[in-house]
Amino acid sequence: MAIELTLNGEAISLEADPDMPLLWAIRDLAGLTGTKYGCGKALCGACNVHMDGQVVRSCVLPVSAAAGRQVTTIEGLTEDGDHPVQVAWRKLNVAQCGYCQSGQIMSAVALLERVPQPSDADIDAAMSGNICRCGTYTRIRKAIHEAAEDLS
Ligand code: FES
Ligand code: FES
């Protein structure tokens, strides 16, 4: 069936089984591969995207749930990859292997939209659903504070 949604600001129609995970639709049908597949069970956060401004796990959300909604992926944060969170990430060399980082950044952006000057506790709570096998958590926390300063 045709599923109409707005993806990174653009109205699109995807021909998909309504039960297809949104992650599959984003990667395989829309061709946006910045969002990653980690666990497929809503446990790691690698697949995080925003739907109507909220963080969702696209690996377990059926694409039909995105009908009529605004979905934003890492590619849609800015045209040039220069969102203050992305700038801070690069400045502090947050990424190691990088696999989890798209999901981390999507969670961080949502946090800063909700809490512009988060405490360490706010950051730990908001980011607790994002697993990093490389253990970049300390740099993630620093980069979120850096981006918060930049945004203030
Ligand atoms: S791939 Fe979706 S939470 Fe791990
Ligand atoms: S940077 Fe490697 S899993 Fe997070």
Short mmCIF file of C-alpha atoms and ligand atoms in Angstrom, two decimals:
data_model
loop_
_atom_site.label_atom_id
_atom_site.label_comp_id
_atom_site.label_asym_id
_atom_site.label_seq_id
_atom_site.Cartn_x
_atom_site.Cartn_y
_atom_site.Cartn_z
CA MET A 1 0.00 0.00 0.00
CA ALA A 2 1.07 3.61 -0.49
CA ILE A 3 2.10 5.32 2.73
CA GLU A 4 2.27 9.09 2.65
CA LEU A 5 4.53 10.86 5.09
CA THR A 6 6.89 13.78 5.34
CA LEU A 7 10.52 12.67 5.42
CA ASN A 8 13.10 15.32 6.19
CA GLY A 9 10.68 18.05 5.14
CA GLU A 10 9.68 16.42 1.88
CA ALA A 11 6.25 14.87 1.27
CA ILE A 12 6.79 11.35 -0.05
CA SER A 13 4.79 8.26 -0.81
CA LEU A 14 6.30 4.85 -0.07
CA GLU A 15 4.93 1.64 -1.54
CA ALA A 16 5.34 -0.74 1.38
CA ASP A 17 3.79 -3.49 3.42
CA PRO A 18 2.20 -1.57 6.31
CA ASP A 19 4.03 -3.82 8.80
CA MET A 20 7.47 -3.11 7.34
CA PRO A 21 9.66 -1.51 10.02
CA LEU A 22 10.07 2.20 9.44
CA LEU A 23 13.85 1.61 9.48
CA TRP A 24 13.59 -0.64 6.42
CA ALA A 25 11.47 1.95 4.62
CA ILE A 26 13.94 4.73 5.44
CA ARG A 27 17.00 2.74 4.38
CA ASP A 28 15.78 0.51 1.56
CA LEU A 29 12.89 2.46 0.05
CA ALA A 30 13.94 6.07 0.68
CA GLY A 31 17.66 5.28 0.34
CA LEU A 32 18.74 7.12 3.49
CA THR A 33 21.35 4.94 5.15
CA GLY A 34 22.47 7.22 7.98
CA THR A 35 20.03 5.48 10.34
CA LYS A 36 21.49 2.18 11.49
CA TYR A 37 20.25 -1.29 12.33
CA GLY A 38 21.66 -2.49 15.63
CA CYS A 39 19.53 -4.91 17.62
CA GLY A 40 16.17 -4.78 15.84
CA LYS A 41 14.48 -5.11 19.23
CA ALA A 42 14.20 -1.53 20.54
CA LEU A 43 17.17 -2.09 22.85
CA CYS A 44 20.12 -0.10 21.49
CA GLY A 45 18.96 3.19 19.92
CA ALA A 46 21.03 2.87 16.73
CA CYS A 47 17.86 3.26 14.68
CA ASN A 48 16.55 6.38 16.44
CA VAL A 49 14.77 8.97 14.34
CA HIS A 50 12.31 11.72 15.21
CA MET A 51 8.60 11.42 14.52
CA ASP A 52 6.71 14.66 15.12
CA GLY A 53 9.67 15.77 17.22
CA GLN A 54 9.79 12.70 19.47
CA VAL A 55 12.52 10.07 19.42
CA VAL A 56 11.24 6.74 18.12
CA ARG A 57 12.90 3.37 17.53
CA SER A 58 12.44 2.91 13.82
CA CYS A 59 13.39 -0.80 13.95
CA VAL A 60 10.17 -1.73 15.73
CA LEU A 61 7.79 0.95 14.46
CA PRO A 62 5.70 -0.15 11.48
CA VAL A 63 5.94 2.24 8.57
CA SER A 64 2.15 2.56 8.67
CA ALA A 65 2.51 4.34 12.04
CA ALA A 66 4.39 7.11 10.23
CA ALA A 67 1.54 7.83 7.82
CA GLY A 68 0.72 11.53 7.91
CA ARG A 69 3.60 12.22 10.29
CA GLN A 70 6.81 14.22 10.07
CA VAL A 71 9.84 11.93 10.22
CA THR A 72 13.35 13.34 10.55
CA THR A 73 16.52 11.30 10.14
CA ILE A 74 20.14 12.28 10.69
CA GLU A 75 20.24 13.47 7.07
CA GLY A 76 17.41 15.90 7.75
CA LEU A 77 18.86 17.74 10.74
CA THR A 78 20.50 20.29 8.44
CA GLU A 79 21.47 20.34 4.77
CA ASP A 80 25.19 20.42 5.46
CA GLY A 81 25.59 18.33 8.60
CA ASP A 82 26.28 21.46 10.63
CA HIS A 83 23.67 21.19 13.36
CA PRO A 84 25.36 22.42 16.59
CA VAL A 85 25.20 18.87 17.96
CA GLN A 86 27.01 17.53 14.90
CA VAL A 87 29.57 20.36 15.12
CA ALA A 88 30.22 19.55 18.79
CA TRP A 89 30.50 15.84 17.97
CA ARG A 90 33.20 16.55 15.42
CA LYS A 91 35.00 19.08 17.60
CA LEU A 92 35.29 16.59 20.46
CA ASN A 93 35.93 13.56 18.22
CA VAL A 94 33.06 11.70 19.85
CA ALA A 95 32.76 8.85 17.37
CA GLN A 96 34.93 5.76 17.52
CA CYS A 97 33.56 3.14 15.11
CA GLY A 98 30.61 5.47 14.53
CA TYR A 99 27.91 2.84 14.25
CA CYS A 100 25.78 4.06 17.14
CA GLN A 101 26.37 7.74 16.58
CA SER A 102 23.49 8.62 14.32
CA GLY A 103 21.08 7.36 16.96
CA GLN A 104 23.05 9.10 19.71
CA ILE A 105 22.86 12.41 17.86
CA MET A 106 19.12 12.09 17.25
CA SER A 107 18.58 11.52 20.99
CA ALA A 108 20.86 14.43 21.88
CA VAL A 109 19.08 16.82 19.51
CA ALA A 110 15.69 15.87 20.98
CA LEU A 111 17.05 16.35 24.51
CA LEU A 112 18.34 19.85 23.75
CA GLU A 113 15.03 20.82 22.17
CA ARG A 114 13.31 19.79 25.39
CA VAL A 115 15.98 20.84 27.93
CA PRO A 116 18.24 23.57 26.51
CA GLN A 117 20.77 23.43 29.39
CA PRO A 118 20.75 19.83 30.59
CA SER A 119 22.57 18.65 33.70
CA ASP A 120 24.73 15.54 33.64
CA ALA A 121 21.78 13.70 35.20
CA ASP A 122 19.43 14.97 32.46
CA ILE A 123 21.91 13.79 29.83
CA ASP A 124 22.40 10.38 31.41
CA ALA A 125 18.63 9.90 31.70
CA ALA A 126 17.92 11.01 28.13
CA MET A 127 20.77 9.03 26.61
CA SER A 128 20.40 5.84 28.66
CA GLY A 129 18.60 4.08 25.81
CA ASN A 130 21.51 4.56 23.42
CA ILE A 131 24.12 1.85 23.69
CA CYS A 132 27.70 2.44 22.50
CA ARG A 133 29.88 -0.65 22.29
CA CYS A 134 32.93 1.61 21.98
CA GLY A 135 32.15 3.34 25.27
CA THR A 136 32.07 6.93 24.00
CA TYR A 137 29.68 8.00 26.76
CA THR A 138 32.03 10.53 28.40
CA ARG A 139 32.65 12.34 25.11
CA ILE A 140 28.93 12.24 24.29
CA ARG A 141 28.14 13.99 27.54
CA LYS A 142 30.81 16.65 26.93
CA ALA A 143 29.61 17.22 23.38
CA ILE A 144 26.03 17.72 24.54
CA HIS A 145 27.20 20.38 26.99
CA GLU A 146 29.25 21.98 24.20
CA ALA A 147 26.25 22.03 21.87
CA ALA A 148 24.05 23.45 24.63
CA GLU A 149 26.51 26.35 25.01
CA ASP A 150 26.52 26.89 21.26
CA LEU A 151 22.74 26.92 21.12
CA SER A 152 22.31 29.32 24.09
S1 FES B 1 18.18 -1.22 16.10
FE1 FES B 1 16.46 -0.23 16.90
S2 FES B 1 16.84 -0.09 19.02
FE2 FES B 1 18.49 -1.29 18.25
S1 FES B 2 31.13 4.57 18.46
FE1 FES B 2 31.24 2.43 18.14
S2 FES B 2 29.35 1.69 18.93
FE2 FES B 2 29.39 3.75 19.50
#
